[in-house]
Amino acid sequence: MNKAPVPERNTLSMQSLPGFRDFLPDDCARRNYLFARWREVARRYGFVEWEGPPLEATELYKKKSGAEIVEQLFNFTDKGEREVALRPELTPTLARVVAAHEREFKKPLKWFSVGQFFRYEKQQRGRLREHFQLNCDIVGEKDLAADIELVALCIDILRGFGLSSTDVVVRISDRQAWHRFLAGYEIPEERISEFLDIIDKLDRRGANETKKRVEAIGVDWYSVEAMLETSAFPEDFSTGLNHVISGLHARGFEDWIKRDFSLVRGLAYYTGIVFEVFDRAGKFRAIAGGGRYDNLIAQLSDGALSLPALGFAMGDVVLGELINEISRARETMQKSIANDRKLDIYMVIAKEERRADALAQIQQLRDCGYRVDYPLTPTKVARQFQSAEDLGARVALLYGDEWPQVAMKNLASGEQKLISSDDLLSGVEFIVR
Ligand code: HAM
């Protein structure tokens, strides 16, 4: 007798790939809350929204993002034999788009964007293989007033989430200060970025290892240490930073910022003021980071266009973790989400003969912009009222024996009255709006 064929085991995993997330409705609500605040505050600062493609030529990142990001690329050869990569960040795309469309816009450009980014990182707390970022960039302004405006925007976004200067700190530095410091050492240009990279990894490697590497480049470790002690840093090395810091003080953001020369930022294209946002407790990875990149547009366009630029990006992962941690911020988020989700009206169909009448009125109410729901199939009245409550409806409309009158119940006060179905819109408006 022939054996029945053994069914092939379905090996497809029901889990998402490592470092990728499924967004269930609650996750989506939290994500959309972040997006809504991001957009609201960026617009308050006069920024306009734009977007680039999620896939770019790999070359775009090889040219200027820096070794670390290139190692983390999700890249492949497409069916047309092109070397392409999912975008790990927005800044190179922005530089490319500005180089292509610059003439169409008055300067300075103040652009923001909300989108998803991909980095093949080791999955750990605060670092995934996809994340969303808000990017805010100013292009075409070399005055430090733009740096002040940008950091102020970053702080105001954090405030928009109910965070305060006791929760987070903006560490701020100036790459130019290190260039001035190194001027005394006659170090070749390419070793300067190597030096900055060493300083960037100080926290990760510790002082001993950093000392060795700094000395290998021919720089005196003890002067570096003195520089890192910000109080000992000679004022004239950082006039730009002093100006930016006093501008932020003038706006009332004194408590939010900390001068910190150990910060240089990992990305290779920064040229001036750089900053990064961290939680005060030091529990999480960076929430946001950015700075000035005055040469990137010229470098990517092979000198065809040169425009000063600066910007920052704030990620959704660490920000979400921090909001969850700080009760004030968490409650603000929960309230906003609950409010956003609330249904205006639930239609209770007490008699199935009235379903057609109820549906005709649902259409009218939805056309007026109300959020309305009802049971798709015959359901006990008590269960319908339960659904109305679960969905946070403000009004229940009951279609039953009283037709052509409808019982209208204010679910907050419990008050109920009969209204003519012809007066439904004004009756509902009185309670809901
Ligand atoms: P970045 O510091 O590489 O800067 O990233 C900005 C923020 O994105 C980080 O502070 C972090 O919150 C978030 N982020 C980055 N990688 C991950 C990850 N693997 N998982 C979760 N969150 C992550 C930039 O991307 C620059 N392009 C910012 C910029 C805009 N500079 C000028 N304009």
CSV table of C-alpha atoms and ligand atoms in Angstrom, one decimal:
chain,number,residue,atom,x,y,z
A,1,MET,CA,0.0,0.0,0.0
A,2,ASN,CA,1.3,3.5,-0.9
A,3,LYS,CA,2.0,5.7,2.1
A,4,ALA,CA,0.2,9.0,2.1
A,5,PRO,CA,2.6,11.8,1.3
A,6,VAL,CA,3.9,13.6,4.4
A,7,PRO,CA,2.7,17.1,4.4
A,8,GLU,CA,5.5,19.6,4.1
A,9,ARG,CA,5.9,21.5,7.3
A,10,ASN,CA,5.1,25.1,7.1
A,11,THR,CA,8.3,26.7,8.2
A,12,LEU,CA,7.3,30.3,7.6
A,13,SER,CA,7.7,32.1,10.9
A,14,MET,CA,4.9,34.2,12.2
A,15,GLN,CA,7.3,36.6,13.8
A,16,SER,CA,8.7,39.7,12.1
A,17,LEU,CA,12.3,39.8,11.1
A,18,PRO,CA,14.8,40.6,13.9
A,19,GLY,CA,14.8,44.4,14.5
A,20,PHE,CA,11.6,45.0,12.7
A,21,ARG,CA,8.3,45.7,14.3
A,22,ASP,CA,4.6,44.9,13.8
A,23,PHE,CA,2.5,47.9,14.6
A,24,LEU,CA,-0.7,46.7,16.2
A,25,PRO,CA,-3.5,49.3,16.7
A,26,ASP,CA,-2.1,50.5,20.1
A,27,ASP,CA,1.4,50.7,18.7
A,28,CYS,CA,0.1,52.7,15.7
A,29,ALA,CA,-1.8,55.1,18.0
A,30,ARG,CA,1.5,55.7,19.9
A,31,ARG,CA,3.5,56.2,16.7
A,32,ASN,CA,0.9,58.5,15.3
A,33,TYR,CA,0.9,60.6,18.5
A,34,LEU,CA,4.7,61.1,18.0
A,35,PHE,CA,4.2,62.0,14.3
A,36,ALA,CA,1.4,64.4,15.1
A,37,ARG,CA,3.5,66.3,17.7
A,38,TRP,CA,6.5,66.3,15.5
A,39,ARG,CA,4.5,67.9,12.6
A,40,GLU,CA,2.7,70.3,14.8
A,41,VAL,CA,5.8,71.8,16.4
A,42,ALA,CA,7.9,71.8,13.2
A,43,ARG,CA,5.1,73.8,11.5
A,44,ARG,CA,5.0,76.2,14.4
A,45,TYR,CA,8.6,77.1,13.5
A,46,GLY,CA,7.7,77.7,9.9
A,47,PHE,CA,9.1,74.4,8.5
A,48,VAL,CA,7.4,72.7,5.5
A,49,GLU,CA,7.1,69.0,4.9
A,50,TRP,CA,8.9,67.1,2.2
A,51,GLU,CA,9.8,63.5,1.5
A,52,GLY,CA,12.4,61.5,-0.4
A,53,PRO,CA,12.4,57.9,-1.7
A,54,PRO,CA,13.1,54.9,0.7
A,55,LEU,CA,15.7,53.4,-1.7
A,56,GLU,CA,18.8,55.2,-3.0
A,57,ALA,CA,22.0,54.4,-4.9
A,58,THR,CA,24.5,52.9,-2.4
A,59,GLU,CA,27.0,55.3,-3.7
A,60,LEU,CA,25.2,58.2,-2.1
A,61,TYR,CA,26.1,56.9,1.4
A,62,LYS,CA,29.6,55.7,0.4
A,63,LYS,CA,30.4,59.2,-0.6
A,64,LYS,CA,29.9,60.9,2.7
A,65,SER,CA,27.9,59.3,5.5
A,66,GLY,CA,31.0,57.7,7.2
A,67,ALA,CA,32.2,54.2,7.7
A,68,GLU,CA,29.9,53.1,10.5
A,69,ILE,CA,26.7,53.8,8.5
A,70,VAL,CA,28.1,52.2,5.3
A,71,GLU,CA,28.8,49.0,7.3
A,72,GLN,CA,25.1,49.0,8.5
A,73,LEU,CA,23.5,49.4,5.0
A,74,PHE,CA,20.7,47.2,3.9
A,75,ASN,CA,22.0,47.0,0.4
A,76,PHE,CA,21.6,44.8,-2.7
A,77,THR,CA,21.8,44.7,-6.5
A,78,ASP,CA,18.4,45.3,-8.0
A,79,LYS,CA,17.1,43.6,-11.1
A,80,GLY,CA,18.5,46.3,-13.3
A,81,GLU,CA,22.0,45.6,-11.9
A,82,ARG,CA,22.0,48.8,-9.8
A,83,GLU,CA,23.7,48.9,-6.4
A,84,VAL,CA,21.0,50.2,-4.1
A,85,ALA,CA,20.4,50.6,-0.4
A,86,LEU,CA,17.4,51.2,1.9
A,87,ARG,CA,18.0,54.7,3.3
A,88,PRO,CA,19.8,54.6,6.7
A,89,GLU,CA,19.3,58.4,7.1
A,90,LEU,CA,17.8,61.3,5.2
A,91,THR,CA,20.7,63.9,5.1
A,92,PRO,CA,22.4,62.6,1.9
A,93,THR,CA,19.0,62.4,0.1
A,94,LEU,CA,18.3,66.0,1.2
A,95,ALA,CA,21.6,67.2,-0.2
A,96,ARG,CA,20.9,65.4,-3.5
A,97,VAL,CA,17.4,66.8,-3.7
A,98,VAL,CA,18.5,70.3,-2.9
A,99,ALA,CA,21.3,70.1,-5.5
A,100,ALA,CA,18.7,69.1,-8.1
A,101,HIS,CA,15.9,71.5,-7.2
A,102,GLU,CA,17.6,74.4,-5.4
A,103,ARG,CA,16.6,77.0,-8.0
A,104,GLU,CA,12.9,76.4,-7.4
A,105,PHE,CA,13.0,77.7,-3.8
A,106,LYS,CA,13.9,80.8,-2.0
A,107,LYS,CA,16.6,80.4,0.7
A,108,PRO,CA,16.8,79.5,3.5
A,109,LEU,CA,14.9,76.3,3.1
A,110,LYS,CA,13.3,75.1,6.3
A,111,TRP,CA,12.2,71.6,5.6
A,112,PHE,CA,11.0,68.7,7.8
A,113,SER,CA,10.2,65.1,7.0
A,114,VAL,CA,8.8,62.1,8.9
A,115,GLY,CA,9.9,58.7,7.5
A,116,GLN,CA,11.3,55.2,8.1
A,117,PHE,CA,15.0,54.4,8.0
A,118,PHE,CA,16.9,51.1,8.0
A,119,ARG,CA,20.2,50.2,9.5
A,120,TYR,CA,21.6,46.7,9.9
A,121,GLU,CA,22.5,47.2,13.6
A,122,LYS,CA,22.8,44.7,16.3
A,123,GLN,CA,19.3,44.7,17.9
A,124,GLN,CA,19.5,46.1,21.4
A,125,ARG,CA,17.5,48.4,23.6
A,126,GLY,CA,16.9,51.6,21.7
A,127,ARG,CA,18.4,50.3,18.5
A,128,LEU,CA,16.4,48.4,15.9
A,129,ARG,CA,16.9,47.6,12.2
A,130,GLU,CA,14.1,50.0,11.2
A,131,HIS,CA,13.0,53.2,12.9
A,132,PHE,CA,11.2,56.4,12.2
A,133,GLN,CA,12.8,59.8,12.3
A,134,LEU,CA,11.7,63.4,12.2
A,135,ASN,CA,14.3,65.3,10.3
A,136,CYS,CA,14.4,69.1,10.4
A,137,ASP,CA,16.9,70.9,8.2
A,138,ILE,CA,17.7,74.5,7.3
A,139,VAL,CA,19.6,75.0,4.0
A,140,GLY,CA,21.2,78.2,2.7
A,141,GLU,CA,21.9,80.0,6.0
A,142,LYS,CA,25.4,80.3,7.4
A,143,ASP,CA,24.5,82.6,10.3
A,144,LEU,CA,24.5,81.0,13.7
A,145,ALA,CA,21.0,82.4,14.2
A,146,ALA,CA,20.0,79.2,12.3
A,147,ASP,CA,21.9,76.9,14.7
A,148,ILE,CA,20.1,78.6,17.6
A,149,GLU,CA,16.7,78.3,15.9
A,150,LEU,CA,17.3,74.6,15.2
A,151,VAL,CA,18.3,73.7,18.8
A,152,ALA,CA,15.3,75.7,20.1
A,153,LEU,CA,13.0,73.7,17.8
A,154,CYS,CA,14.5,70.4,19.0
A,155,ILE,CA,13.9,71.5,22.6
A,156,ASP,CA,10.3,72.7,21.9
A,157,ILE,CA,9.5,69.4,20.3
A,158,LEU,CA,10.6,67.7,23.6
A,159,ARG,CA,8.5,70.1,25.6
A,160,GLY,CA,5.6,69.2,23.3
A,161,PHE,CA,5.8,65.7,24.7
A,162,GLY,CA,5.6,67.0,28.3
A,163,LEU,CA,9.3,66.5,28.9
A,164,SER,CA,11.3,69.0,30.9
A,165,SER,CA,14.9,69.9,31.4
A,166,THR,CA,15.0,67.6,34.4
A,167,ASP,CA,14.2,64.7,32.1
A,168,VAL,CA,16.6,65.4,29.2
A,169,VAL,CA,19.7,67.4,28.3
A,170,VAL,CA,21.0,68.7,25.0
A,171,ARG,CA,24.7,68.1,24.8
A,172,ILE,CA,26.2,70.7,22.5
A,173,SER,CA,29.7,71.1,21.0
A,174,ASP,CA,31.6,72.6,18.1
A,175,ARG,CA,33.7,70.6,15.7
A,176,GLN,CA,35.5,73.8,14.7
A,177,ALA,CA,36.8,74.1,18.2
A,178,TRP,CA,38.7,70.8,17.8
A,179,HIS,CA,40.0,71.9,14.4
A,180,ARG,CA,41.4,75.0,16.1
A,181,PHE,CA,42.9,72.9,18.8
A,182,LEU,CA,44.6,70.6,16.3
A,183,ALA,CA,45.9,73.5,14.3
A,184,GLY,CA,48.9,73.5,16.7
A,185,TYR,CA,49.8,69.9,15.9
A,186,GLU,CA,50.3,70.1,12.1
A,187,ILE,CA,48.3,67.0,11.6
A,188,PRO,CA,47.4,66.0,8.0
A,189,GLU,CA,43.7,66.6,7.1
A,190,GLU,CA,42.7,62.9,6.8
A,191,ARG,CA,44.0,62.3,10.4
A,192,ILE,CA,41.8,65.1,11.7
A,193,SER,CA,38.7,63.0,11.0
A,194,GLU,CA,40.4,60.0,12.4
A,195,PHE,CA,41.1,62.0,15.6
A,196,LEU,CA,37.4,63.2,15.8
A,197,ASP,CA,36.3,59.6,15.4
A,198,ILE,CA,38.5,58.6,18.3
A,199,ILE,CA,36.9,61.3,20.5
A,200,ASP,CA,33.4,60.2,19.3
A,201,LYS,CA,34.1,56.7,20.7
A,202,LEU,CA,35.6,57.8,24.0
A,203,ASP,CA,32.6,56.6,26.0
A,204,ARG,CA,32.6,53.2,24.3
A,205,ARG,CA,36.4,52.6,24.6
A,206,GLY,CA,37.3,54.3,27.8
A,207,ALA,CA,40.1,56.7,28.6
A,208,ASN,CA,43.1,54.2,28.4
A,209,GLU,CA,42.3,53.0,24.9
A,210,THR,CA,41.5,56.5,23.7
A,211,LYS,CA,44.8,57.8,25.1
A,212,LYS,CA,46.7,55.2,23.2
A,213,ARG,CA,44.9,56.1,19.9
A,214,VAL,CA,45.2,59.9,20.4
A,215,GLU,CA,49.0,59.6,21.1
A,216,ALA,CA,49.4,57.4,18.0
A,217,ILE,CA,48.2,60.3,16.0
A,218,GLY,CA,50.8,62.5,17.7
A,219,VAL,CA,48.5,64.6,19.9
A,220,ASP,CA,49.2,65.1,23.6
A,221,TRP,CA,46.6,63.3,25.7
A,222,TYR,CA,46.8,65.6,28.6
A,223,SER,CA,45.9,68.6,26.5
A,224,VAL,CA,43.0,66.6,25.1
A,225,GLU,CA,41.9,65.8,28.6
A,226,ALA,CA,42.1,69.5,29.5
A,227,MET,CA,39.9,70.3,26.5
A,228,LEU,CA,37.4,67.7,27.6
A,229,GLU,CA,37.2,69.4,31.0
A,230,THR,CA,34.9,72.0,29.4
A,231,SER,CA,35.6,74.6,32.1
A,232,ALA,CA,39.3,74.6,31.1
A,233,PHE,CA,38.5,75.0,27.4
A,234,PRO,CA,39.9,78.3,26.1
A,235,GLU,CA,37.1,80.6,25.2
A,236,ASP,CA,38.5,81.7,21.8
A,237,PHE,CA,38.4,78.1,20.6
A,238,SER,CA,34.7,78.1,20.7
A,239,THR,CA,33.4,81.6,20.0
A,240,GLY,CA,30.6,80.1,17.7
A,241,LEU,CA,29.5,77.8,20.4
A,242,ASN,CA,29.5,80.6,23.0
A,243,HIS,CA,27.2,82.6,20.7
A,244,VAL,CA,24.8,79.7,20.2
A,245,ILE,CA,24.7,79.0,23.9
A,246,SER,CA,24.0,82.6,24.8
A,247,GLY,CA,21.3,82.7,22.2
A,248,LEU,CA,19.6,79.7,23.7
A,249,HIS,CA,20.0,81.2,27.2
A,250,ALA,CA,18.2,84.3,25.9
A,251,ARG,CA,15.3,82.1,24.8
A,252,GLY,CA,15.0,80.6,28.3
A,253,PHE,CA,16.6,77.3,27.5
A,254,GLU,CA,19.6,77.6,29.8
A,255,ASP,CA,18.6,74.6,31.9
A,256,TRP,CA,18.3,72.4,28.8
A,257,ILE,CA,21.8,72.6,27.4
A,258,LYS,CA,25.3,71.4,28.4
A,259,ARG,CA,28.5,72.3,26.7
A,260,ASP,CA,30.3,69.1,26.1
A,261,PHE,CA,33.4,68.8,23.8
A,262,SER,CA,33.5,65.0,24.0
A,263,LEU,CA,30.6,65.1,21.6
A,264,VAL,CA,31.7,65.2,17.9
A,265,ARG,CA,29.0,63.0,16.3
A,266,GLY,CA,29.7,59.8,14.4
A,267,LEU,CA,28.6,61.0,10.9
A,268,ALA,CA,31.4,62.2,8.8
A,269,TYR,CA,29.8,65.3,7.2
A,270,TYR,CA,29.4,67.6,10.2
A,271,THR,CA,31.5,70.8,10.1
A,272,GLY,CA,30.4,73.1,13.0
A,273,ILE,CA,28.0,73.1,15.9
A,274,VAL,CA,26.8,69.6,16.7
A,275,PHE,CA,24.4,68.4,19.4
A,276,GLU,CA,22.7,65.4,20.8
A,277,VAL,CA,19.8,64.8,23.2
A,278,PHE,CA,20.0,62.3,26.1
A,279,ASP,CA,17.9,61.4,29.1
A,280,ARG,CA,19.3,62.9,32.3
A,281,ALA,CA,19.3,59.6,34.0
A,282,GLY,CA,21.6,58.1,31.4
A,283,LYS,CA,19.5,55.1,30.9
A,284,PHE,CA,18.8,55.3,27.2
A,285,ARG,CA,20.7,55.8,23.9
A,286,ALA,CA,20.5,59.2,22.1
A,287,ILE,CA,17.0,60.6,21.5
A,288,ALA,CA,18.1,63.0,18.7
A,289,GLY,CA,21.2,64.3,17.1
A,290,GLY,CA,22.4,66.8,14.5
A,291,GLY,CA,24.5,69.7,13.5
A,292,ARG,CA,25.9,71.8,10.8
A,293,TYR,CA,27.1,70.2,7.5
A,294,ASP,CA,28.2,73.2,5.4
A,295,ASN,CA,30.2,71.1,2.8
A,296,LEU,CA,28.0,68.2,2.1
A,297,ILE,CA,26.0,69.7,-0.7
A,298,ALA,CA,29.1,70.8,-2.5
A,299,GLN,CA,30.8,67.4,-2.0
A,300,LEU,CA,27.8,65.4,-3.2
A,301,SER,CA,27.3,67.7,-6.2
A,302,ASP,CA,31.0,67.6,-7.1
A,303,GLY,CA,31.2,71.3,-6.5
A,304,ALA,CA,28.2,72.2,-8.8
A,305,LEU,CA,26.4,73.8,-5.9
A,306,SER,CA,27.6,75.0,-2.5
A,307,LEU,CA,25.1,75.8,0.2
A,308,PRO,CA,25.6,75.9,4.0
A,309,ALA,CA,23.2,73.5,5.8
A,310,LEU,CA,22.3,72.2,9.3
A,311,GLY,CA,19.7,69.9,10.7
A,312,PHE,CA,18.8,67.2,13.2
A,313,ALA,CA,16.9,63.9,13.4
A,314,MET,CA,14.8,62.6,16.3
A,315,GLY,CA,14.1,58.8,16.4
A,316,ASP,CA,10.8,57.2,17.5
A,317,VAL,CA,12.3,54.3,19.4
A,318,VAL,CA,14.2,56.0,22.3
A,319,LEU,CA,11.7,58.8,22.5
A,320,GLY,CA,8.9,56.3,22.9
A,321,GLU,CA,10.9,54.5,25.7
A,322,LEU,CA,11.5,57.8,27.5
A,323,ILE,CA,7.8,58.9,27.2
A,324,ASN,CA,6.8,55.5,28.8
A,325,GLU,CA,9.3,56.1,31.6
A,326,ILE,CA,8.3,59.6,32.6
A,327,SER,CA,4.8,59.5,34.1
A,328,ARG,CA,3.9,63.1,33.1
A,329,ALA,CA,4.8,62.5,29.5
A,330,ARG,CA,3.1,59.0,29.5
A,331,GLU,CA,-0.2,60.4,30.9
A,332,THR,CA,-0.2,63.3,28.3
A,333,MET,CA,0.2,60.7,25.6
A,334,GLN,CA,-2.5,58.4,26.9
A,335,LYS,CA,-5.0,61.2,27.3
A,336,SER,CA,-4.3,62.4,23.8
A,337,ILE,CA,-4.7,58.9,22.3
A,338,ALA,CA,-7.9,58.2,24.2
A,339,ASN,CA,-9.4,61.5,23.0
A,340,ASP,CA,-8.4,60.8,19.5
A,341,ARG,CA,-9.9,57.4,19.4
A,342,LYS,CA,-13.3,58.3,20.9
A,343,LEU,CA,-16.3,57.5,18.8
A,344,ASP,CA,-19.0,60.3,18.6
A,345,ILE,CA,-22.1,58.2,18.2
A,346,TYR,CA,-23.1,54.5,18.6
A,347,MET,CA,-26.3,53.5,17.0
A,348,VAL,CA,-28.2,50.9,19.0
A,349,ILE,CA,-30.5,48.9,16.7
A,350,ALA,CA,-33.1,47.7,19.2
A,351,LYS,CA,-35.5,46.5,16.5
A,352,GLU,CA,-34.1,44.9,13.3
A,353,GLU,CA,-37.1,46.4,11.4
A,354,ARG,CA,-35.4,49.8,12.0
A,355,ARG,CA,-32.0,48.8,10.6
A,356,ALA,CA,-32.6,50.4,7.2
A,357,ASP,CA,-33.7,53.7,8.8
A,358,ALA,CA,-30.7,53.6,11.1
A,359,LEU,CA,-28.3,53.0,8.2
A,360,ALA,CA,-29.8,55.9,6.2
A,361,GLN,CA,-29.1,58.2,9.2
A,362,ILE,CA,-25.6,56.8,9.8
A,363,GLN,CA,-24.7,57.8,6.3
A,364,GLN,CA,-26.0,61.4,6.9
A,365,LEU,CA,-24.1,61.6,10.2
A,366,ARG,CA,-20.8,60.3,8.7
A,367,ASP,CA,-21.2,62.8,5.9
A,368,CYS,CA,-21.3,65.5,8.5
A,369,GLY,CA,-18.0,64.3,9.8
A,370,TYR,CA,-19.2,62.4,12.9
A,371,ARG,CA,-17.5,59.1,13.9
A,372,VAL,CA,-20.3,56.6,14.0
A,373,ASP,CA,-20.4,52.9,14.6
A,374,TYR,CA,-23.2,50.2,14.9
A,375,PRO,CA,-23.6,46.4,15.1
A,376,LEU,CA,-23.1,44.8,11.7
A,377,THR,CA,-25.4,41.9,12.7
A,378,PRO,CA,-28.4,41.5,15.1
A,379,THR,CA,-27.1,41.9,18.6
A,380,LYS,CA,-28.6,42.1,22.1
A,381,VAL,CA,-29.3,45.7,23.2
A,382,ALA,CA,-27.3,45.3,26.4
A,383,ARG,CA,-24.2,44.2,24.3
A,384,GLN,CA,-24.7,47.2,22.0
A,385,PHE,CA,-24.6,49.6,24.9
A,386,GLN,CA,-21.5,47.8,26.2
A,387,SER,CA,-19.9,48.4,22.8
A,388,ALA,CA,-20.9,52.0,22.9
A,389,GLU,CA,-19.1,52.4,26.2
A,390,ASP,CA,-16.1,50.4,25.2
A,391,LEU,CA,-15.6,52.6,22.1
A,392,GLY,CA,-15.9,55.8,24.2
A,393,ALA,CA,-19.0,57.0,22.3
A,394,ARG,CA,-20.5,60.2,23.6
A,395,VAL,CA,-24.0,59.6,22.4
A,396,ALA,CA,-26.1,56.5,21.9
A,397,LEU,CA,-29.0,56.7,19.5
A,398,LEU,CA,-31.7,54.0,19.9
A,399,TYR,CA,-33.7,52.8,17.0
A,400,GLY,CA,-36.8,50.9,18.2
A,401,ASP,CA,-40.5,51.1,18.8
A,402,GLU,CA,-40.5,54.9,19.1
A,403,TRP,CA,-39.6,55.4,15.4
A,404,PRO,CA,-39.9,58.0,13.7
A,405,GLN,CA,-38.6,59.2,17.0
A,406,VAL,CA,-35.2,58.2,18.3
A,407,ALA,CA,-34.0,57.9,21.9
A,408,MET,CA,-30.9,59.9,22.3
A,409,LYS,CA,-28.7,59.1,25.3
A,410,ASN,CA,-25.9,61.3,26.6
A,411,LEU,CA,-23.5,58.6,27.7
A,412,ALA,CA,-21.5,60.9,30.0
A,413,SER,CA,-24.5,62.2,32.0
A,414,GLY,CA,-26.9,59.3,31.5
A,415,GLU,CA,-29.6,61.8,30.4
A,416,GLN,CA,-32.0,60.5,27.7
A,417,LYS,CA,-34.7,62.1,25.6
A,418,LEU,CA,-36.8,61.3,22.6
A,419,ILE,CA,-36.2,63.4,19.5
A,420,SER,CA,-37.7,63.4,16.1
A,421,SER,CA,-35.4,61.6,13.5
A,422,ASP,CA,-35.7,64.8,11.4
A,423,ASP,CA,-34.1,66.8,14.2
A,424,LEU,CA,-31.3,64.3,14.7
A,425,LEU,CA,-28.4,66.5,13.4
A,426,SER,CA,-29.1,69.5,15.6
A,427,GLY,CA,-29.8,67.2,18.6
A,428,VAL,CA,-26.5,65.4,18.2
A,429,GLU,CA,-24.5,68.6,17.5
A,430,PHE,CA,-25.7,70.0,20.8
A,431,ILE,CA,-24.0,67.1,22.7
A,432,VAL,CA,-21.0,66.2,20.5
A,433,ARG,CA,-19.7,69.6,19.3
B,1,HAM,P1,21.7,59.9,13.9
B,1,HAM,O1,22.3,60.4,15.2
B,1,HAM,O2,22.4,58.8,13.2
B,1,HAM,O3,21.6,61.2,12.9
B,1,HAM,O4,20.3,59.5,14.1
B,1,HAM,C1,19.3,60.4,14.7
B,1,HAM,C2,18.5,59.7,15.7
B,1,HAM,O5,17.8,58.6,15.1
B,1,HAM,C3,19.2,59.0,16.9
B,1,HAM,O6,19.5,60.0,17.9
B,1,HAM,C4,18.3,57.9,17.3
B,1,HAM,O7,17.2,58.4,18.2
B,1,HAM,C5,17.6,57.5,16.0
B,1,HAM,N1,18.3,56.3,15.5
B,1,HAM,C6,19.4,56.1,14.8
B,1,HAM,N2,19.6,54.8,14.5
B,1,HAM,C7,18.7,54.1,15.1
B,1,HAM,C8,18.4,52.7,15.2
B,1,HAM,N3,19.1,51.8,14.6
B,1,HAM,N4,17.3,52.4,15.9
B,1,HAM,C9,16.5,53.3,16.5
B,1,HAM,N5,16.7,54.6,16.5
B,1,HAM,C10,17.8,55.0,15.8
B,1,HAM,C11,21.2,61.2,11.6
B,1,HAM,O8,20.6,60.3,11.1
B,1,HAM,C12,21.5,62.5,10.9
B,1,HAM,N6,21.2,62.2,9.5
B,1,HAM,C13,20.6,63.6,11.5
B,1,HAM,C14,20.7,64.9,10.8
B,1,HAM,C15,19.7,65.5,10.1
B,1,HAM,N7,21.8,65.6,10.7
B,1,HAM,C16,21.5,66.7,9.9
B,1,HAM,N8,20.2,66.6,9.5
